[in-house]
Amino acid sequence: MIDKFAHHFKFAVMKKLFFLTLLSVQSILVFSQERHNYLIALGDTQIVISNNFILPQKTLSDKNVQFIKALWKDQVFNVYGKQLSITVSDSWIRNMAFNEIVADSTKLRQYNFENLEFQILKNDRILYSWRNIESGFSIEDKTNHLKKSENLKAYKILDQILNENDVVKISFRTNGENPFLTCILNKVKDNKVPLVCSSIYNANGVSLETFVEEALSHKKQIDYSFYEDWPSLHSAKYQEPIVKVDEKTKIAIFYRPKNFANIKDMLEYRLLENDEPTSETWKKANDFIILHDFKPGKKYILQVKYRGEKKYITKEFFSEPKWFQNIWLKISFVIFVIALSGFIFLFLKNKRMKRLQREQKAKLQFMSAQLNPHFLFNALNSIQGLINSGNVEKSNVYLTDFSKLMRSILDFSDKDSIPLSLEIKALKHYISLEQLRFSFNFDYHIDDGISESSTEVLPLLVQPVLENSIRHGISILNENGKLSFKVLKNDGNLIFEITDNGKGFEADQKFTGKGISLTKNRIALFNSSSDKVKIDYLVECNNGTTKTVIIYKNLLSND
């Protein structure tokens, strides 16, 4: 307490020096508040309200300096203590500490000590009518504890005991003019919320019984009368910081009795653990509360009120978590679990994808195996037709090209994909074979910029489409038949475009051939197992022209 008072005194002296310099430039109304003193500075004239707790009626302020904009308005204060003394001096009174200074920015005339008059009313009755300051008794009076300093004039203008609900009104003016300042002081009894008088802590792990004995022994040493006049707002403003506790900590908190009456069950309290009440109802207590059994890693809030009142005061505690409750350890564990789960998920997904790819590969190979007999059957029928027509020379050429094509088919049989160059070569062999039979016209085109060696496609995917165009489109046209085969590039897509001038087909006749059906199944199977590249199959039939388009989407964008 002594150290705290010395700190306030040192701080007050610094503020006084600052405001003395300021007052030399202009007159300023200054209010300064401390535990027992309240200062009103009118230039060089000082008015001190002392021997009491004086607080502004609205609220305590955390600001060091406030500005009162309207000096003509009444300044209202609450008085909590019994004794009220008012002293006026012609300069700063030494050895007085003031906690806060509130200054008005409005310029005032210089009010000197000799011209200052005052009037005091108590409970609307005139206690002292307008009179000069020097009509008060001097500070040299033996009953006054203030001692006269050199070049200091100081007079007490009031020194009285106040009862509850007393109202003292003090007005100041200069030589018969209108009052420029009125202070209204209301004597109040502050019993709305409890005031903490003392507390003790024990973290040595003593038994609860031993600690209760310590608390009862400490209670006998508390002078509750010392705290009788303290406003509860004092506790609200000077709230202690959050207290660190652990499992061994035991705390006893002692509160001021209400009206110093019977302390039996005068308090109601509850403890919140991580913002949740530990009990459904408020517990009752006399004038002190004992807390113990704090759990690690928890935040506690103690709420205390007088029995029957609504307002309460709070005190906060926290206990550090155990090593396994550490938030960073929890975060690390969660991250590890998430990472492990992600790894397991990706591992299983990758394993499933590989299994699916093996299954898809087996299905594609099976479909290729189905396609090859279909193609062989049609090729043998073509050779038979040539032989039956007596065209031996063409039959020999056909057999030669057929053997080359069969060699390519055997090479492709165990492959998922082949280079575009081999696909085009095999398709050209097939078309040349069909030209020996039907003598149609054929043109081929490939866009520049397509790498035939590095671009991979499904083997002989286009062959059934070419076969369908020839057999069902232009076979009866002979020399008038036209077949166009183009390999195009568009926005990263690889496009096979097959066009013929055959008779076309009706909508309900689409994809009735076995080869086309196998092609559709191969495309669907490929699309189900491929993430980036997809294949589209489109057919258009307009004005005697049939166009079939096979699009490898995004195939060239990966180059």
XYZ file of C-alpha atoms in Angstrom:
559
model
C 0.000 0.000 0.000
C 2.899 2.370 0.847
C 4.581 1.661 -2.493
C 1.294 2.276 -4.303
C 0.798 5.607 -2.504
C 4.378 6.660 -3.327
C 3.776 5.822 -6.981
C 0.583 7.918 -7.031
C 2.335 10.786 -5.272
C 5.253 10.800 -7.721
C 2.872 10.698 -10.668
C 0.758 13.493 -9.156
C 3.756 15.790 -8.695
C 4.658 15.385 -12.366
C 1.089 16.221 -13.388
C 1.039 19.259 -11.108
C 4.193 20.663 -12.696
C 2.655 20.191 -16.134
C -0.570 21.956 -15.234
C 1.152 24.788 -13.381
C 2.946 25.568 -16.635
C -0.338 25.336 -18.511
C -2.169 27.556 -16.037
C 0.373 30.302 -16.513
C -0.909 30.692 -20.074
C -4.673 30.518 -19.350
C -7.052 29.698 -16.518
C -8.217 26.058 -16.601
C -10.733 24.148 -14.573
C -9.037 20.972 -13.407
C -10.561 18.010 -11.563
C -8.181 15.506 -9.989
C -9.314 12.389 -8.171
C -7.611 10.038 -5.721
C -8.781 7.778 -2.952
C -9.421 10.581 -0.421
C -9.024 13.823 -2.370
C -10.669 15.623 -5.242
C -9.130 18.787 -6.692
C -10.713 21.777 -8.429
C -8.094 24.181 -9.801
C -9.200 27.719 -10.796
C -5.988 29.259 -12.022
C -3.899 29.686 -8.896
C -6.853 29.023 -6.617
C -7.185 25.415 -5.460
C -10.287 23.765 -4.007
C -9.722 20.367 -2.360
C -12.562 18.056 -1.328
C -10.919 15.592 1.045
C -11.173 12.962 3.804
C -13.568 10.988 1.661
C -14.148 8.811 -1.376
C -15.336 11.131 -4.151
C -16.273 9.654 -7.500
C -18.063 11.142 -10.541
C -21.664 9.963 -10.570
C -21.605 8.500 -14.096
C -18.575 6.216 -14.092
C -14.891 5.936 -13.375
C -12.651 6.817 -16.273
C -9.409 5.220 -17.369
C -8.301 8.414 -19.061
C -5.726 10.627 -17.360
C -7.177 13.824 -18.836
C -10.815 14.664 -19.639
C -12.302 17.909 -20.868
C -15.463 19.364 -19.340
C -17.091 21.350 -22.135
C -19.888 23.073 -20.160
C -18.604 24.663 -16.956
C -22.029 26.181 -16.153
C -23.590 22.724 -15.742
C -23.716 21.148 -12.305
C -20.937 18.677 -11.591
C -22.471 15.736 -9.722
C -20.440 13.358 -7.523
C -21.133 10.478 -5.184
C -19.639 10.637 -1.697
C -19.029 7.260 -0.082
C -17.288 8.183 3.190
C -18.670 9.843 6.301
C -16.389 12.852 6.584
C -16.546 15.716 4.091
C -13.926 18.465 4.209
C -13.463 21.291 1.694
C -10.299 23.401 1.686
C -9.497 26.410 -0.546
C -5.935 27.681 -1.036
C -4.238 30.325 -3.149
C -1.648 27.885 -4.588
C -0.894 24.172 -4.840
C -1.154 22.360 -1.513
C 1.896 20.203 -1.054
C 1.932 16.539 -0.020
C -1.350 15.745 -1.761
C -1.640 12.972 -4.337
C -4.234 13.022 -7.127
C -4.817 10.014 -9.312
C -6.464 11.666 -12.320
C -6.603 15.150 -13.789
C -9.548 16.359 -15.872
C -9.052 19.668 -17.661
C -11.510 21.909 -19.492
C -10.439 23.455 -22.768
C -12.709 26.523 -22.276
C -10.835 29.678 -21.410
C -11.758 31.150 -18.028
C -11.148 34.526 -16.527
C -8.527 34.624 -13.842
C -10.289 33.905 -10.534
C -8.045 35.058 -7.737
C -8.251 33.926 -4.180
C -9.359 37.287 -2.716
C -12.365 37.713 -5.066
C -13.721 34.163 -4.736
C -17.049 33.665 -2.930
C -18.908 30.477 -2.034
C -22.298 29.249 -0.887
C -23.095 25.857 0.673
C -26.510 24.193 0.858
C -27.192 20.962 2.685
C -30.367 19.092 1.856
C -31.726 22.269 0.160
C -31.139 24.359 3.297
C -28.549 27.121 3.284
C -25.647 26.120 5.453
C -23.472 29.095 4.494
C -24.817 31.971 2.394
C -22.578 33.775 -0.055
C -19.372 34.809 1.657
C -15.684 35.346 1.013
C -13.257 32.436 1.261
C -11.417 34.072 4.163
C -14.508 33.701 6.319
C -13.570 30.023 6.731
C -11.216 28.990 9.492
C -7.501 28.989 8.672
C -5.478 25.826 8.152
C -3.457 27.026 11.149
C -6.407 25.843 13.245
C -5.147 23.200 15.641
C -7.894 20.768 14.645
C -6.675 20.778 11.068
C -3.928 18.347 10.116
C -2.695 20.558 7.255
C 0.183 22.817 8.149
C 0.643 26.226 6.653
C 3.458 26.449 4.147
C 5.418 29.553 3.306
C 3.450 31.995 1.124
C 0.331 29.787 1.367
C -3.135 30.946 2.323
C -5.583 28.129 2.922
C -9.021 27.968 4.608
C -11.436 25.170 5.383
C -14.929 26.168 4.315
C -16.629 22.904 5.378
C -15.873 20.032 7.739
C -18.872 17.830 8.536
C -20.070 14.278 9.076
C -22.601 13.215 6.406
C -25.485 10.831 6.823
C -26.851 8.536 4.144
C -28.798 10.405 1.416
C -27.440 13.804 2.470
C -26.933 16.198 -0.458
C -24.365 19.001 -0.275
C -24.428 21.718 -2.932
C -21.420 24.044 -3.212
C -21.441 27.018 -5.601
C -18.606 29.425 -6.461
C -18.698 32.935 -7.928
C -16.582 36.048 -8.219
C -17.635 39.176 -6.276
C -21.411 38.930 -6.512
C -21.551 37.713 -10.105
C -23.473 34.662 -11.273
C -22.119 31.306 -10.091
C -19.661 29.803 -12.551
C -19.319 26.395 -10.888
C -21.653 24.239 -8.795
C -20.714 20.865 -7.318
C -23.431 18.540 -6.022
C -22.205 15.809 -3.659
C -24.576 12.950 -2.838
C -23.847 10.817 0.217
C -24.585 7.214 -0.821
C -24.239 3.767 0.645
C -22.703 1.378 -1.841
C -24.037 -2.132 -1.256
C -24.972 -3.228 -4.764
C -22.006 -5.542 -5.294
C -19.505 -7.066 -2.833
C -16.120 -5.469 -2.239
C -13.055 -7.721 -1.905
C -11.246 -6.827 1.309
C -8.562 -9.520 1.273
C -7.556 -12.894 -0.150
C -5.048 -15.654 0.592
C -3.563 -18.356 -1.636
C -1.947 -21.664 -0.866
C -0.326 -23.815 -3.566
C 1.636 -26.155 -1.324
C -0.898 -28.966 -1.390
C -2.065 -28.633 2.222
C -5.276 -30.409 3.177
C -8.550 -28.550 2.817
C -9.122 -28.711 6.577
C -5.741 -27.057 7.263
C -6.444 -24.349 4.687
C -9.851 -23.595 6.218
C -8.112 -23.075 9.584
C -5.666 -20.690 7.862
C -8.586 -18.791 6.308
C -10.403 -18.440 9.661
C -7.196 -17.266 11.300
C -6.636 -14.691 8.557
C -10.224 -13.445 8.821
C -9.611 -12.395 12.443
C -6.847 -10.060 11.256
C -9.021 -8.198 8.718
C -10.249 -4.749 9.800
C -13.535 -4.560 7.878
C -14.179 -1.055 9.181
C -11.184 0.128 7.162
C -13.092 -0.782 4.004
C -16.465 0.534 5.146
C -16.404 3.634 2.918
C -14.748 2.068 -0.108
C -16.972 2.203 -3.213
C -17.551 -1.090 -4.966
C -16.517 0.647 -8.185
C -13.023 0.689 -6.716
C -12.881 -3.094 -7.138
C -14.410 -2.883 -10.591
C -11.738 -0.473 -11.792
C -8.751 -2.014 -10.071
C -9.702 -5.611 -10.936
C -6.788 -7.961 -10.441
C -5.392 -9.754 -13.491
C -6.321 -13.353 -14.248
C -4.871 -15.583 -11.538
C -2.852 -18.678 -12.430
C -3.806 -21.780 -10.424
C -3.139 -25.520 -10.456
C -4.533 -28.689 -8.917
C -2.920 -27.938 -5.527
C -4.056 -24.303 -5.304
C -6.567 -23.281 -2.661
C -7.948 -19.741 -2.505
C -9.920 -17.857 0.150
C -11.504 -14.498 -0.789
C -12.955 -12.230 1.930
C -15.752 -9.734 1.182
C -17.053 -6.640 2.979
C -20.241 -7.403 4.947
C -23.324 -5.654 3.628
C -24.262 -2.798 5.966
C -22.058 -4.588 8.523
C -25.131 -6.582 9.440
C -25.468 -10.336 9.924
C -23.007 -12.146 7.653
C -24.994 -15.400 7.631
C -25.469 -16.442 3.971
C -24.895 -12.850 2.862
C -23.267 -13.978 -0.428
C -24.391 -15.949 -3.459
C -21.789 -17.246 -5.889
C -21.199 -19.652 -8.737
C -18.126 -20.860 -10.590
C -17.995 -21.092 -14.374
C -15.661 -23.662 -15.918
C -14.825 -22.840 -19.544
C -17.895 -20.531 -19.570
C -20.203 -23.297 -18.320
C -21.613 -23.175 -14.738
C -20.351 -25.986 -12.513
C -23.711 -26.060 -10.695
C -27.284 -25.288 -11.720
C -27.965 -22.895 -8.814
C -26.050 -20.168 -7.006
C -24.385 -21.352 -3.820
C -24.618 -19.446 -0.513
C -21.691 -18.255 1.604
C -20.988 -15.989 4.570
C -18.329 -13.293 4.176
C -15.658 -15.447 2.513
C -15.456 -18.081 -0.239
C -12.963 -20.939 -0.560
C -12.071 -22.343 -3.997
C -10.099 -25.546 -4.681
C -9.915 -28.615 -6.950
C -8.906 -26.659 -10.055
C -8.584 -28.899 -13.107
C -5.693 -28.548 -15.584
C -6.322 -26.803 -18.883
C -9.429 -24.940 -17.684
C -10.564 -21.315 -17.464
C -12.616 -20.343 -14.398
C -14.799 -17.311 -13.685
C -16.080 -16.656 -10.157
C -19.302 -14.610 -9.988
C -20.237 -13.207 -6.568
C -23.212 -11.061 -5.506
C -25.029 -10.085 -2.361
C -27.992 -12.324 -1.637
C -31.096 -10.956 -3.329
C -29.166 -8.582 -5.622
C -28.849 -8.926 -9.395
C -25.456 -7.329 -10.002
C -22.316 -9.364 -9.376
C -18.557 -8.990 -9.552
C -16.227 -11.440 -11.268
C -12.765 -12.834 -10.743
C -10.955 -14.973 -13.322
C -8.553 -17.900 -12.942
C -6.784 -20.188 -15.350
C -4.831 -23.425 -15.034
C -2.180 -24.492 -17.505
C -2.910 -27.700 -19.412
C -0.946 -30.905 -18.953
C 1.553 -31.765 -21.667
C -1.008 -33.984 -23.391
C -3.550 -31.126 -23.268
C -1.255 -28.683 -25.019
C -3.071 -27.016 -27.892
C -0.102 -27.368 -30.260
C 0.171 -31.049 -29.433
C -3.538 -31.428 -30.177
C -3.150 -29.546 -33.447
C -0.127 -31.664 -34.390
C -2.039 -34.844 -33.560
C -5.022 -33.736 -35.657
C -2.703 -32.867 -38.551
C -1.003 -36.273 -38.208
C -4.355 -38.092 -38.193
C -5.545 -36.108 -41.215
C -2.265 -36.757 -43.058
C -2.360 -40.461 -42.183
C -5.998 -40.722 -43.251
C -5.180 -38.901 -46.476
C -2.238 -41.220 -47.134
C -4.365 -44.311 -46.497
C -7.155 -42.913 -48.669
C -4.763 -42.125 -51.534
C -3.059 -45.503 -51.151
C -6.367 -47.363 -51.313
C -7.589 -45.151 -54.131
C -4.389 -45.736 -56.109
C -4.616 -49.467 -55.458
C -8.243 -49.467 -56.561
C -7.379 -47.450 -59.688
C -4.620 -49.869 -60.612
C -6.974 -52.810 -60.149
C -9.607 -51.030 -62.226
C -7.070 -50.234 -64.921
C -6.037 -53.904 -65.065
C -9.678 -54.895 -65.397
C -10.257 -52.262 -68.085
C -7.167 -53.384 -69.944
C -8.365 -56.976 -69.863
C -11.774 -55.912 -71.154
C -10.239 -53.830 -73.951
C -8.023 -56.717 -74.957
C -11.063 -58.994 -74.917
C -12.952 -56.572 -77.159
C -9.966 -56.377 -79.513
C -9.965 -60.154 -79.608
C -13.646 -60.018 -80.574
C -12.961 -57.389 -83.233
C -10.180 -59.334 -84.913
C -12.327 -62.407 -85.816
C -14.998 -60.064 -87.102
C -12.461 -58.329 -89.314
C -10.923 -61.634 -90.459
C -14.327 -62.989 -91.403
C -15.078 -59.939 -93.562
C -11.581 -60.008 -95.142
C -11.858 -63.690 -96.039
C -15.251 -63.031 -97.596
C -13.639 -60.338 -99.759
C -10.866 -62.722 -100.882
C -13.443 -65.400 -101.644
C -15.399 -62.896 -103.717
C -12.315 -61.997 -105.766
C -11.466 -65.656 -106.390
C -15.028 -66.523 -107.382
C -15.020 -63.631 -109.851
C -11.891 -65.079 -111.504
C -9.720 -62.085 -110.630
C -6.605 -64.044 -109.614
C -4.207 -61.091 -109.894
C -6.226 -58.951 -107.537
C -6.607 -61.902 -105.194
C -2.821 -62.251 -104.943
C -2.354 -58.534 -104.247
C -5.130 -58.699 -101.673
C -3.511 -61.653 -99.948
C -0.169 -59.794 -99.786
C -1.698 -56.656 -98.240
C -3.868 -58.830 -96.021
C -0.783 -60.558 -94.585
C 0.804 -57.163 -93.786
C -2.366 -56.059 -92.079
C -2.562 -59.303 -90.105
C 1.016 -58.756 -88.951
C 0.036 -55.302 -87.650
C -3.027 -56.719 -85.888
C -0.894 -59.355 -84.154
C 1.556 -56.665 -83.047
C -1.299 -54.570 -81.603
C -3.034 -57.417 -79.778
C -1.226 -56.998 -76.433
C -1.000 -53.189 -76.435
C -3.324 -50.645 -74.754
C -2.319 -47.914 -77.201
C -0.099 -47.499 -80.245
C 1.569 -44.532 -81.974
C -0.639 -42.632 -84.407
C 1.770 -43.440 -87.236
C 1.179 -47.218 -86.859
C -2.584 -46.696 -86.602
C -2.653 -44.687 -89.873
C -0.406 -47.220 -91.615
C -2.658 -50.116 -90.638
C -5.792 -48.229 -91.698
C -4.266 -47.402 -95.080
C -3.496 -51.106 -95.608
C -7.099 -51.913 -94.844
C -8.460 -49.234 -97.219
C -6.160 -50.389 -100.019
C -7.552 -53.917 -99.580
C -11.118 -52.683 -99.861
C -10.254 -50.559 -102.912
C -9.215 -53.768 -104.749
C -12.800 -54.982 -104.397
C -14.904 -51.850 -104.800
C -12.689 -49.404 -106.775
C -13.849 -46.299 -104.811
C -11.941 -43.019 -104.579
C -10.004 -42.306 -101.398
C -8.262 -39.169 -100.088
C -6.276 -38.751 -96.887
C -5.193 -35.621 -94.930
C -3.342 -34.967 -91.648
C -2.881 -31.519 -90.108
C 0.583 -30.072 -89.670
C 1.842 -30.003 -86.072
C 0.541 -33.455 -85.143
C 3.363 -35.712 -83.987
C 2.527 -39.123 -85.433
C 5.288 -40.890 -83.510
C 4.556 -39.513 -80.005
C 0.758 -39.360 -80.136
C -0.791 -42.539 -78.726
C -4.278 -43.819 -79.716
C -6.361 -46.955 -79.213
C -5.359 -49.591 -81.828
C -7.751 -49.974 -84.801
C -10.501 -47.963 -83.096
C -11.345 -46.282 -86.409
C -11.257 -49.468 -88.559
C -14.905 -50.512 -87.931
C -16.019 -46.985 -88.881
C -14.094 -47.159 -92.179
C -15.489 -50.645 -92.796
C -19.039 -49.430 -92.115
C -18.623 -46.526 -94.563
C -17.293 -48.843 -97.280
C -19.599 -51.869 -96.895
C -22.837 -50.026 -96.190
C -22.140 -46.720 -97.908
C -20.057 -46.701 -101.084
C -19.619 -50.406 -101.995
C -22.419 -50.272 -104.571
C -21.112 -47.021 -106.113
C -17.755 -48.488 -107.255
C -15.801 -45.725 -109.073
C -18.354 -43.128 -108.030
C -17.826 -43.868 -104.373
C -15.785 -41.353 -102.377
C -14.161 -41.906 -99.005
C -12.342 -39.163 -97.089
C -10.159 -39.821 -94.050
C -8.781 -36.808 -92.120
C -6.703 -36.498 -88.955
C -7.184 -32.995 -87.499
C -6.030 -30.931 -84.548
C -8.285 -28.426 -82.739
C -7.694 -26.817 -79.294
C -5.644 -29.733 -77.995
C -8.100 -32.300 -79.360
C -7.184 -35.032 -81.867
C -9.987 -35.608 -84.395
C -10.577 -38.505 -86.817
C -13.082 -37.479 -89.498
C -14.458 -40.154 -91.929
C -16.797 -38.963 -94.710
C -18.486 -40.967 -97.468
C -21.067 -40.196 -100.167
C -23.087 -43.340 -99.590
C -26.855 -43.582 -99.312
C -26.788 -42.807 -95.583
C -29.166 -44.355 -93.048
C -32.207 -43.643 -90.975
C -31.966 -42.577 -87.365
C -33.273 -45.913 -86.053
C -30.597 -47.812 -88.004
C -27.616 -46.255 -86.225
C -24.893 -48.494 -84.844
C -26.568 -51.785 -85.757
C -23.340 -53.440 -86.987
C -21.259 -55.640 -84.688
C -18.058 -53.665 -85.393
C -19.688 -50.333 -84.505
C -21.182 -51.832 -81.350
C -17.715 -53.050 -80.261
C -16.295 -49.583 -80.980
C -18.901 -47.917 -78.786
C -18.176 -50.341 -75.951
C -14.421 -49.722 -76.225
C -14.996 -45.934 -76.059
C -17.268 -46.241 -73.009
C -14.755 -48.468 -71.228
C -11.883 -46.113 -72.002
C -13.815 -43.063 -70.747
C -14.612 -44.780 -67.433
C -10.925 -45.389 -66.677
C -9.370 -42.178 -68.026
C -9.256 -38.959 -65.983
C -7.957 -36.384 -68.472
C -8.552 -37.766 -71.977
C -12.094 -38.602 -73.080
C -13.403 -39.881 -76.441
C -16.535 -38.621 -78.203
C -18.280 -40.470 -81.079
C -20.484 -38.380 -83.404
C -22.349 -39.273 -86.631
C -24.021 -36.869 -89.079
C -26.005 -37.816 -92.213
C -27.069 -34.917 -94.469
C -27.764 -34.558 -98.193
C -26.283 -37.892 -99.259
C -23.144 -37.470 -97.141
C -22.347 -39.385 -93.955
C -19.721 -38.006 -91.590
C -18.400 -39.890 -88.568
C -16.207 -37.994 -86.072
C -14.096 -39.559 -83.303
C -12.623 -36.926 -80.945
C -9.820 -37.583 -78.444
C -10.451 -34.630 -76.066
C -7.346 -33.017 -74.507
C -5.053 -35.654 -76.013
C -2.728 -33.130 -77.692
C -2.826 -30.598 -74.816
C -0.541 -32.924 -72.818
C 2.191 -32.837 -75.413
